[in-house]
Coordinates of C-alpha atoms in Angstrom, one line a residue:
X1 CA 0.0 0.0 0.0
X2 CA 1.3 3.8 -0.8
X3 CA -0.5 7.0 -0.4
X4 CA -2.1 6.5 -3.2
X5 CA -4.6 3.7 -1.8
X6 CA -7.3 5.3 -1.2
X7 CA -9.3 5.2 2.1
X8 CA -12.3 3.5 1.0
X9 CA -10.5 0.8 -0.5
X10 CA -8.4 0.2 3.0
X11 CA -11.8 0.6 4.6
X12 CA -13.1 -2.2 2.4
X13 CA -10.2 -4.7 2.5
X14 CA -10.3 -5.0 6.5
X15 CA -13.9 -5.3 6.5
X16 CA -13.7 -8.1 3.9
X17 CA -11.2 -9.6 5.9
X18 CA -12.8 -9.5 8.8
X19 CA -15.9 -11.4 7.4
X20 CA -13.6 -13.6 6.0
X21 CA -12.1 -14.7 9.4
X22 CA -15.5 -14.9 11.5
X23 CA -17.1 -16.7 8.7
X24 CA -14.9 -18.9 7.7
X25 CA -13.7 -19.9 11.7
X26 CA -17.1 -21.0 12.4
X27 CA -18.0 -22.6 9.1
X28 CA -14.5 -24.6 9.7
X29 CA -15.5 -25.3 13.2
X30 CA -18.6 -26.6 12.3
X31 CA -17.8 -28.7 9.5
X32 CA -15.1 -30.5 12.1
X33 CA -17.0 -30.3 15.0
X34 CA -20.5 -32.1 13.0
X35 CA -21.7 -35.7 13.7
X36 CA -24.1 -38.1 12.1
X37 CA -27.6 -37.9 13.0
X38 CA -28.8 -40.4 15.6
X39 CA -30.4 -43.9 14.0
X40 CA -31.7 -46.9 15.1
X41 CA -28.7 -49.4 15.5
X42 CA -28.3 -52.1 12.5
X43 CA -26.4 -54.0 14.9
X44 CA -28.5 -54.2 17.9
X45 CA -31.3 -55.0 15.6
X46 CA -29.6 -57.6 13.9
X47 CA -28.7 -59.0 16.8
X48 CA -32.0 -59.1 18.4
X49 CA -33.2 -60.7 14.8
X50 CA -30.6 -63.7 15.4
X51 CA -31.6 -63.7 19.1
X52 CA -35.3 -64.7 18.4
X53 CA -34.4 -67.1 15.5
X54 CA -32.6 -69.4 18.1
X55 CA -35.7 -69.7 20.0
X56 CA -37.4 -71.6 17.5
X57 CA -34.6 -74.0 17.6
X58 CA -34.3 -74.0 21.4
X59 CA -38.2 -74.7 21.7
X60 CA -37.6 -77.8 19.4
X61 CA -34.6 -79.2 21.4
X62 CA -36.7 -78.9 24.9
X63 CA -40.0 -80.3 23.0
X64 CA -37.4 -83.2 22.0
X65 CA -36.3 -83.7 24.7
X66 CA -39.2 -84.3 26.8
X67 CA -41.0 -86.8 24.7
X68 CA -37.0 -88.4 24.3
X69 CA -38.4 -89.9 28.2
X70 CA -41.8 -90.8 26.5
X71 CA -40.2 -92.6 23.5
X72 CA -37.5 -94.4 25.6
X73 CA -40.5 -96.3 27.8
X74 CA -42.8 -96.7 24.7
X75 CA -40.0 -98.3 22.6
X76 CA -39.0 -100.2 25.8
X77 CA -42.6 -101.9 26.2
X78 CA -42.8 -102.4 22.2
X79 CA -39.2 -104.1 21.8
X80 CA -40.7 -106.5 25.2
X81 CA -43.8 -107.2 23.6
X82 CA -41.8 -108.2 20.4
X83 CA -39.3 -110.4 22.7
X84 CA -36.7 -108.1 21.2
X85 CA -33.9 -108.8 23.8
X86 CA -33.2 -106.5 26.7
X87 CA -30.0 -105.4 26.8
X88 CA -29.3 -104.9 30.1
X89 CA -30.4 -108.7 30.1
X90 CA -28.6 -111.9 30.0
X91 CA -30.0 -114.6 27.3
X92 CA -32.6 -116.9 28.6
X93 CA -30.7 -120.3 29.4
X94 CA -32.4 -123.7 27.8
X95 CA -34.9 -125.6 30.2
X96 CA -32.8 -128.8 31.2
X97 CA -33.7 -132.1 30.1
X98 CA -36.4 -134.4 31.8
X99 CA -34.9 -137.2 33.9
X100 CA -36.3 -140.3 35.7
X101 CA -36.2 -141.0 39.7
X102 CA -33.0 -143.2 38.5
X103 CA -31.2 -140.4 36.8
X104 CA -32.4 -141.3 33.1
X105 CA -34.2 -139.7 30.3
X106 CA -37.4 -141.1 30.6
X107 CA -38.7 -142.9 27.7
X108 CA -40.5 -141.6 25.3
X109 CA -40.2 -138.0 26.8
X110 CA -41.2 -135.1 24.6
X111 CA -38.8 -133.0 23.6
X112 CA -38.3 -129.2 25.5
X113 CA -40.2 -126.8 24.3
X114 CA -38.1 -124.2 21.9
X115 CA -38.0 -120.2 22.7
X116 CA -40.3 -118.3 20.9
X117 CA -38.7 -116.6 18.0
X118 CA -38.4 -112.3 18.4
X119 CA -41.4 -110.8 16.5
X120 CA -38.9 -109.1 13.6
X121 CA -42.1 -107.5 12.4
X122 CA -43.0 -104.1 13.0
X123 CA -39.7 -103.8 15.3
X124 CA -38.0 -101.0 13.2
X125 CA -42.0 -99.0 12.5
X126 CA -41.8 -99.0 16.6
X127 CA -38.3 -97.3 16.6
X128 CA -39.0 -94.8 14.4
X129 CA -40.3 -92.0 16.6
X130 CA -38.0 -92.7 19.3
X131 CA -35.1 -92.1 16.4
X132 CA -36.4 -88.9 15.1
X133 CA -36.3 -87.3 18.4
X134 CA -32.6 -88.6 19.0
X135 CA -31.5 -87.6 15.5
X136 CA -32.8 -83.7 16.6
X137 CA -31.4 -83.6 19.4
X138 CA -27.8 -84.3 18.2
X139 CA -28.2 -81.2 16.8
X140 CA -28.7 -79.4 20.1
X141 CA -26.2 -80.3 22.4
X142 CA -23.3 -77.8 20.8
X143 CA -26.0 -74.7 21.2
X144 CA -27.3 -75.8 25.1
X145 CA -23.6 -76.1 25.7
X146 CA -22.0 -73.4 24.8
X147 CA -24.7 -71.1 26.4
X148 CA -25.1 -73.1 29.6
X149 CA -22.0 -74.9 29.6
X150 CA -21.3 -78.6 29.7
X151 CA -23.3 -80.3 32.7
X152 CA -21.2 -83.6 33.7
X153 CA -24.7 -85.3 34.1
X154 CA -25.8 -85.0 30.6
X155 CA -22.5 -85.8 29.0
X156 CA -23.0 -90.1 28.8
X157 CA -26.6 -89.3 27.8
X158 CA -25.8 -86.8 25.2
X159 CA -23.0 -89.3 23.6
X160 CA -24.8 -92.1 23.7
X161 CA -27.7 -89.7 21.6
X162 CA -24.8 -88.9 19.4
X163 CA -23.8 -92.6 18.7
X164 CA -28.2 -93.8 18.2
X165 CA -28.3 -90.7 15.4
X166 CA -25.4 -91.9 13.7
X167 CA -27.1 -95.2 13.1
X168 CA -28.3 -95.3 9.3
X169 CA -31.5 -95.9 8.7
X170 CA -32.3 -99.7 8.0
X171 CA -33.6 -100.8 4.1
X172 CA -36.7 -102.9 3.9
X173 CA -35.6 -106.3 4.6
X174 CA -36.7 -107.4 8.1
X175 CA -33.8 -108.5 9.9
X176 CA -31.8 -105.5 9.1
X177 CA -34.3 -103.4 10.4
X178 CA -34.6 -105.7 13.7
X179 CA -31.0 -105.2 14.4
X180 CA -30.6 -101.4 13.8
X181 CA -34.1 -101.0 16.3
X182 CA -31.9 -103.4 18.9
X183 CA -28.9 -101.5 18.2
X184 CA -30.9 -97.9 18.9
X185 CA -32.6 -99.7 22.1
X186 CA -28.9 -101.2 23.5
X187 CA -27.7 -97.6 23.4
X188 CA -30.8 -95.3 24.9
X189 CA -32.7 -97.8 26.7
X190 CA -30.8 -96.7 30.0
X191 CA -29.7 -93.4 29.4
X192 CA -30.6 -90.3 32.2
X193 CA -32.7 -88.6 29.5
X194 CA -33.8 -86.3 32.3
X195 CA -30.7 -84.7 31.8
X196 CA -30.7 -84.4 28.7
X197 CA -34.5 -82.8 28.6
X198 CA -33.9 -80.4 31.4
X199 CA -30.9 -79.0 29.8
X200 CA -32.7 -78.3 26.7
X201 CA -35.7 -76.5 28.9
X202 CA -33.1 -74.6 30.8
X203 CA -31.8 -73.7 27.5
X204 CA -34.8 -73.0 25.7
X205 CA -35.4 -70.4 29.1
X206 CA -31.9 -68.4 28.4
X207 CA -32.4 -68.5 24.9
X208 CA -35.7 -66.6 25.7
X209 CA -34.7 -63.9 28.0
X210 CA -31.3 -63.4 25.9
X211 CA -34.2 -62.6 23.1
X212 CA -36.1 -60.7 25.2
X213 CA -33.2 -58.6 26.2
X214 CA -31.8 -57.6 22.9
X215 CA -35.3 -56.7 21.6
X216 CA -35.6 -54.3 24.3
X217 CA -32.1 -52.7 23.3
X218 CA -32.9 -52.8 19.6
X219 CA -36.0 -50.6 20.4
X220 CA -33.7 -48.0 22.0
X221 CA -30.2 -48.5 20.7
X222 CA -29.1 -45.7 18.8
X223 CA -26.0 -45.1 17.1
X224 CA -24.1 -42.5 14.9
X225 CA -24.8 -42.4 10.8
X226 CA -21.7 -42.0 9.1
X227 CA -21.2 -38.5 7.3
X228 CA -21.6 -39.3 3.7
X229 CA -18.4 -39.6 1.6
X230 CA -18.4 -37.0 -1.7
X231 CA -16.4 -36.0 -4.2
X232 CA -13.9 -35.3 -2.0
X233 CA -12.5 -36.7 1.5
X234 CA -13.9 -33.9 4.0
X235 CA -10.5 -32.7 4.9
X236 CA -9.9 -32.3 1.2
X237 CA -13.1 -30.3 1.1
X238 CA -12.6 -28.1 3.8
X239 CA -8.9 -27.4 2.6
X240 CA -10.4 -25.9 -1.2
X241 CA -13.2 -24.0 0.2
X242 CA -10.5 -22.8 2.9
X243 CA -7.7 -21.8 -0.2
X244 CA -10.8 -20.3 -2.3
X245 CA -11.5 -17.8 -0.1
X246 CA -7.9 -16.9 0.7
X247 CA -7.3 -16.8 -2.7
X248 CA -10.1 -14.6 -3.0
X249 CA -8.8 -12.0 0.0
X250 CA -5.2 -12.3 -2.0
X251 CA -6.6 -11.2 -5.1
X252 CA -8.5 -8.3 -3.9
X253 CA -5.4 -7.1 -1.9
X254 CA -3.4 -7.4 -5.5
X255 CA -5.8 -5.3 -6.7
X256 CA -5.8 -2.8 -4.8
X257 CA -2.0 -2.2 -4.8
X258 CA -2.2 -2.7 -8.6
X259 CA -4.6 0.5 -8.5
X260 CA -2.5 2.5 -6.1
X261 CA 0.5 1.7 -8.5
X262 CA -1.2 2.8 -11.3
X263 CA -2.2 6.0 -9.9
X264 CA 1.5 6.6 -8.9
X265 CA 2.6 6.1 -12.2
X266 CA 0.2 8.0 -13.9
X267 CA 0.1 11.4 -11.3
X268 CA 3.6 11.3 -10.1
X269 CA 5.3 12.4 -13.9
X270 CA 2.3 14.8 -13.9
X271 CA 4.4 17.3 -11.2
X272 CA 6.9 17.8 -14.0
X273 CA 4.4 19.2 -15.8
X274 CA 3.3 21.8 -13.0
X275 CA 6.9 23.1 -13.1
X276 CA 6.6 23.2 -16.8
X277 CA 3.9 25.6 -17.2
X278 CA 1.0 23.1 -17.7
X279 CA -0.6 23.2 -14.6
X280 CA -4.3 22.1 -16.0
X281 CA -2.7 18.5 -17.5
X282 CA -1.9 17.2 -13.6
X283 CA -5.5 18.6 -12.1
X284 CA -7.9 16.7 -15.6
X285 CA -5.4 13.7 -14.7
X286 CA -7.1 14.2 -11.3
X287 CA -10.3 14.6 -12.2
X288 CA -10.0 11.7 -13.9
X289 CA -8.2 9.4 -11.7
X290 CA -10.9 10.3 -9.4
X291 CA -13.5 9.1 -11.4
X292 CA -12.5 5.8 -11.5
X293 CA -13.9 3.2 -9.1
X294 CA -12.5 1.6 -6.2
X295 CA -10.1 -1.1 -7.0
X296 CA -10.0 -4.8 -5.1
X297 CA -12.9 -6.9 -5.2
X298 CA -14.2 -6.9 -1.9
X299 CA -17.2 -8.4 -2.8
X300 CA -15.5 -11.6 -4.2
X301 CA -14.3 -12.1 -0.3
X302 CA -17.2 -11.3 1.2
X303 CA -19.4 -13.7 -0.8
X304 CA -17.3 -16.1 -0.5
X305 CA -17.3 -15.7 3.0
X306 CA -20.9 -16.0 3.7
X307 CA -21.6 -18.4 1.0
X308 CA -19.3 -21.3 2.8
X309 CA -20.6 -19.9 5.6
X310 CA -24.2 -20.7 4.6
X311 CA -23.4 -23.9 3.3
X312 CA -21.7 -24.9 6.8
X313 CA -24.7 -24.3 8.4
X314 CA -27.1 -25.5 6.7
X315 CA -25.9 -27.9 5.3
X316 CA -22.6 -29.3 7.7
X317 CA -22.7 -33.0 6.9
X318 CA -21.8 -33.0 3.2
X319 CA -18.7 -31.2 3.1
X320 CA -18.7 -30.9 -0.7
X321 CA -21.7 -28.9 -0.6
X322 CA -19.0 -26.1 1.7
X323 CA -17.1 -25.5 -2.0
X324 CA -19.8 -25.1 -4.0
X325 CA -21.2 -22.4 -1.3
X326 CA -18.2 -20.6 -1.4
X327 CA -17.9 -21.0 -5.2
X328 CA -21.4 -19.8 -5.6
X329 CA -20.4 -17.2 -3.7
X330 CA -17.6 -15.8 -5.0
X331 CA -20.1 -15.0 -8.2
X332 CA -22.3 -14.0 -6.3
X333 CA -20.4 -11.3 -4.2
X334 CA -18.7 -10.5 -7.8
X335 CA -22.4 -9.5 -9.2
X336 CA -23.2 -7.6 -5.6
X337 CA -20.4 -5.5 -6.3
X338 CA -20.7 -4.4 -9.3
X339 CA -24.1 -3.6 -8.7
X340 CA -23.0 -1.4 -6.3
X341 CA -20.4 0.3 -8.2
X342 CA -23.3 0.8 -10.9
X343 CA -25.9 2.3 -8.2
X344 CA -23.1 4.5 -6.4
X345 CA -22.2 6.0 -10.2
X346 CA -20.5 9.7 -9.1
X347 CA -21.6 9.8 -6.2
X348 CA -18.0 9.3 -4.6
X349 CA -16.1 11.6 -7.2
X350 CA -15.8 14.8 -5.4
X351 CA -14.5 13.4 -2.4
X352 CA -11.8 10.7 -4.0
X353 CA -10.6 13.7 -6.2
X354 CA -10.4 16.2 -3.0
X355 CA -8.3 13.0 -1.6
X356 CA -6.0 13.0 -4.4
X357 CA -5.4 16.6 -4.3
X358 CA -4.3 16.4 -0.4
X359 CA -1.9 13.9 -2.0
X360 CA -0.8 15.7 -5.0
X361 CA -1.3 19.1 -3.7
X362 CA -1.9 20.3 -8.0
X363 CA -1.2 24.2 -8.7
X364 CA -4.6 24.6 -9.2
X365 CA -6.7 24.6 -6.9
X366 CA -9.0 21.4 -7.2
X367 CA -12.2 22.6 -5.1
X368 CA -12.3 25.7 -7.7
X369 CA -12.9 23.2 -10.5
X370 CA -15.4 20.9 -8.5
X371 CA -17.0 24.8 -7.8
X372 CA -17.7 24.7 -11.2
X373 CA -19.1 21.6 -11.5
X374 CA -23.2 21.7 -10.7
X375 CA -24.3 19.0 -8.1
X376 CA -26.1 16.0 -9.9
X377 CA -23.7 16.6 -13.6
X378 CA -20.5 14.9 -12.6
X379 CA -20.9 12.0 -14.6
X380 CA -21.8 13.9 -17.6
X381 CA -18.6 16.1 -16.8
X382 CA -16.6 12.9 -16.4
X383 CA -17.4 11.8 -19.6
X384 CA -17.3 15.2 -21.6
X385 CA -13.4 15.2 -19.8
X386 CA -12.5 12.2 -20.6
X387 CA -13.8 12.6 -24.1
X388 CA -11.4 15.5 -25.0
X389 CA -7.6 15.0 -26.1
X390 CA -4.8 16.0 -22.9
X391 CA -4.3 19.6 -24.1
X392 CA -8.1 20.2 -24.7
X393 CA -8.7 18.2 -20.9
X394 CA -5.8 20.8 -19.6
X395 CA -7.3 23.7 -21.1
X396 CA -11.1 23.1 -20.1
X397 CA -9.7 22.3 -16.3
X398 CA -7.7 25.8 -16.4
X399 CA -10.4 27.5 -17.8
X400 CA -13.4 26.5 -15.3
X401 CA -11.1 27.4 -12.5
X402 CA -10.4 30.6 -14.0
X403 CA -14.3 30.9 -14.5
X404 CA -14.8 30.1 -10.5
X405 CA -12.0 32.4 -9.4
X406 CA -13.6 35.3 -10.9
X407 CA -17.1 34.5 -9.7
X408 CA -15.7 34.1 -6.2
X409 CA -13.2 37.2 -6.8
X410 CA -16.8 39.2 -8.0
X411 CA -18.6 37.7 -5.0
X412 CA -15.9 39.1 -2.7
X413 CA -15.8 42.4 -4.5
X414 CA -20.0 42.9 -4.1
X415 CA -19.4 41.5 -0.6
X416 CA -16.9 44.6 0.5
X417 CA -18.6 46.8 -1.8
X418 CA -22.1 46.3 0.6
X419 CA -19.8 46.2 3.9
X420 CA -18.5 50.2 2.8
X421 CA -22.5 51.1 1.3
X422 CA -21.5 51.1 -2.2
X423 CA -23.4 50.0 -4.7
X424 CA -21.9 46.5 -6.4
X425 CA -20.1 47.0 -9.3
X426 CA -21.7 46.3 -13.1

């Protein structure tokens, strides 16, 4: 900056940056400060989904396992009634022979009668439910376990349910089926299926509650939503709509010191001229200079400032959404300026050209040449100035300061002539 920046444009440039900083300090704060609305937890309800499909299972192992006891004395009084042996049974001994008083056979004794043979028929149709419910619960014992743990009392009866569900079921021929429904009554006839059928109820109970409970915590569980990824990372994001506006401000400073530059370089050869004899060339430079409008672009900082700050507010989730603000507003502010510029029109002339002549100090007087400029005409006299050639400019400037010298020298004369009671001249 020189003395050639004007005031308004200082004036302008701090404001600007001021906006910038607030704005852009709370839309930055914001953007890393935000979090992800509140939403029912997919994992709680999940889990409360995979919670209540075990109880299904749970209530088949306990159903199971109670009519396991049922089965086990049914199948016991069928395989008896079919003289299917007992295995917990030694075989039936033959009847010893008939003897006389003397120690011999008799004669003519009838033979001993022979055991009846096992009723083969049916024996494998009697098995069958008694073998469905072993073969489901061999299914249960790793899911009871591993939520109640492994009760010592249950372990023979849950390996020998293992071993019965590994038989394979028998074809049609009858003595195959007779010996896999002996071999499936040899290995459950004395098992403690009580065991066995109140671990699955206990089971089926903690399988419940454990339902219960996570369906109560899916109703309330909530948890964080992610922020949504864009186009860019968020850092990334915030970084650009950071480096836009500072851009921005940088630009506008540049132009401002551009402008003060150029007014050096264009007045400062002008006091040459002065010592020259052209006094009226460095005053129309004046004028002219004057006329021009301020330089930097506030407005491009400003909008910017406001529109990320908009965008952070309203919108602090999606952080691609904080560029485009403070893209949109970087027109925006642009347009808002220059709208400005176009509504303030001369409005500012008189006052940026009497600031310029404190600075340049011009052998003519500049207030006598704004004298003769009526209020409400400056632009047309900006325009007719900057219309005519240097020397013609010079000229025109000398002459309307000439013009209001010699109306205020007249005005002073009729003043004095009225303060002695003469009569004004002409």
């Amino acid at each position: 900056m020189n003395e050639y920046t004007r005031r308004e444009e200082v004036r302008a440039t701090f404001i600007a940056s001021a906006i910038l900083v607030l704005c852009i300090a709370v839309a930055v704060l914001r953007l890393v400060t935000v979090e992800g609305r509140l939403v029912p937890d997919p994992g709680a309800r999940r889990q409360a989904e995979e919670a209540e499909a075990r109880v299904a299972p749970a209530r088949a192992c306990a159903l199971a396992g109670e009519k396991l006891i049922v089965e086990i004395d049914l199948f016991k009084a069928a395989a008896k009634s079919a003289r299917m042996p007992d295995p917990g049974e030694a075989p039936p001994a033959p009847p010893p022979p008939a003897t006389s008083t003397k120690g011999r056979p008799p004669r003519n004794a009838p033979p001993p009668p022979k055991p009846k043979e096992p009723d083969k028929q049916g024996a494998w149709a009697s098995a069958q439910p008694l073998y469905k419910q072993v073969k489901t619960l061999s299914g249960c014992r790793e899911a009871t376990e591993a939520l109640l743990g492994a009760r010592v009392n249950a372990i023979p009866a849950w390996e020998a349910i293992a071993k019965a569900a590994a038989i394979t079921p028998p074809g049609a021929a009858e003595a195959e089926q007779f010996e896999a429904a002996k071999q499936l009554l040899s290995l459950v006839a004395d098992i403690p299926a009580d065991k066995v059928a109140q671990a699955t109820k206990d089971a089926e109970a903690a399988f419940k509650a454990n339902a219960e409970r996570d369906r109560e915590r899916a109703l309330t569980a909530m948890v964080r939503e992610p922020l949504p990824q864009g186009v860019f990372s968020r850092r990334v994001a915030v970084s650009v709509g950071v480096g836009l506006t500072v851009c921005a401000l940088f630009i506008s400073y540049l132009g401002v010191r551009a402008a003060s530059m150029r007014r050096l370089a264009t007045l400062l050869p002008l006091r040459d001229a002065v010592r020259s004899g052209r006094p009226g060339m460095q005053a129309a430079e004046i004028l002219k200079t004057a006329a021009a409008h301020n330089s930097g672009e506030p407005g491009l900082v400003i909008g910017a400032a406001i529109g990320g700050f908009s965008a952070a507010l309203l919108a602090p989730r999606d952080a691609d959404l904080f560029v485009a603000g403070v893209m949109a507003g970087l027109l925006i502010g642009l347009g808002a300026q220059w709208a400005f510029r176009l509504a303030l029109g001369a409005g500012r002339w008189r006052a940026r050209t009497t600031e310029l002549a404190e600075v340049e100090k011009p052998a003519i007087p500049i207030v006598l040449v704004l004298s003769g400029v009526k209020p409400g005409l400056e632009l047309e006299f900006i325009q007719f100035l900057r219309s005519l050639p240097p020397a013609d400019a010079a000229a025109a400037v000398e002459k309307l300061a000439s013009q209001a010298e010699e109306r205020i020298l007249a005005a002073a004369d009729a003043g004095a002539a009225l303060t002695h009671g003469k009569p004004p001249p002409g």
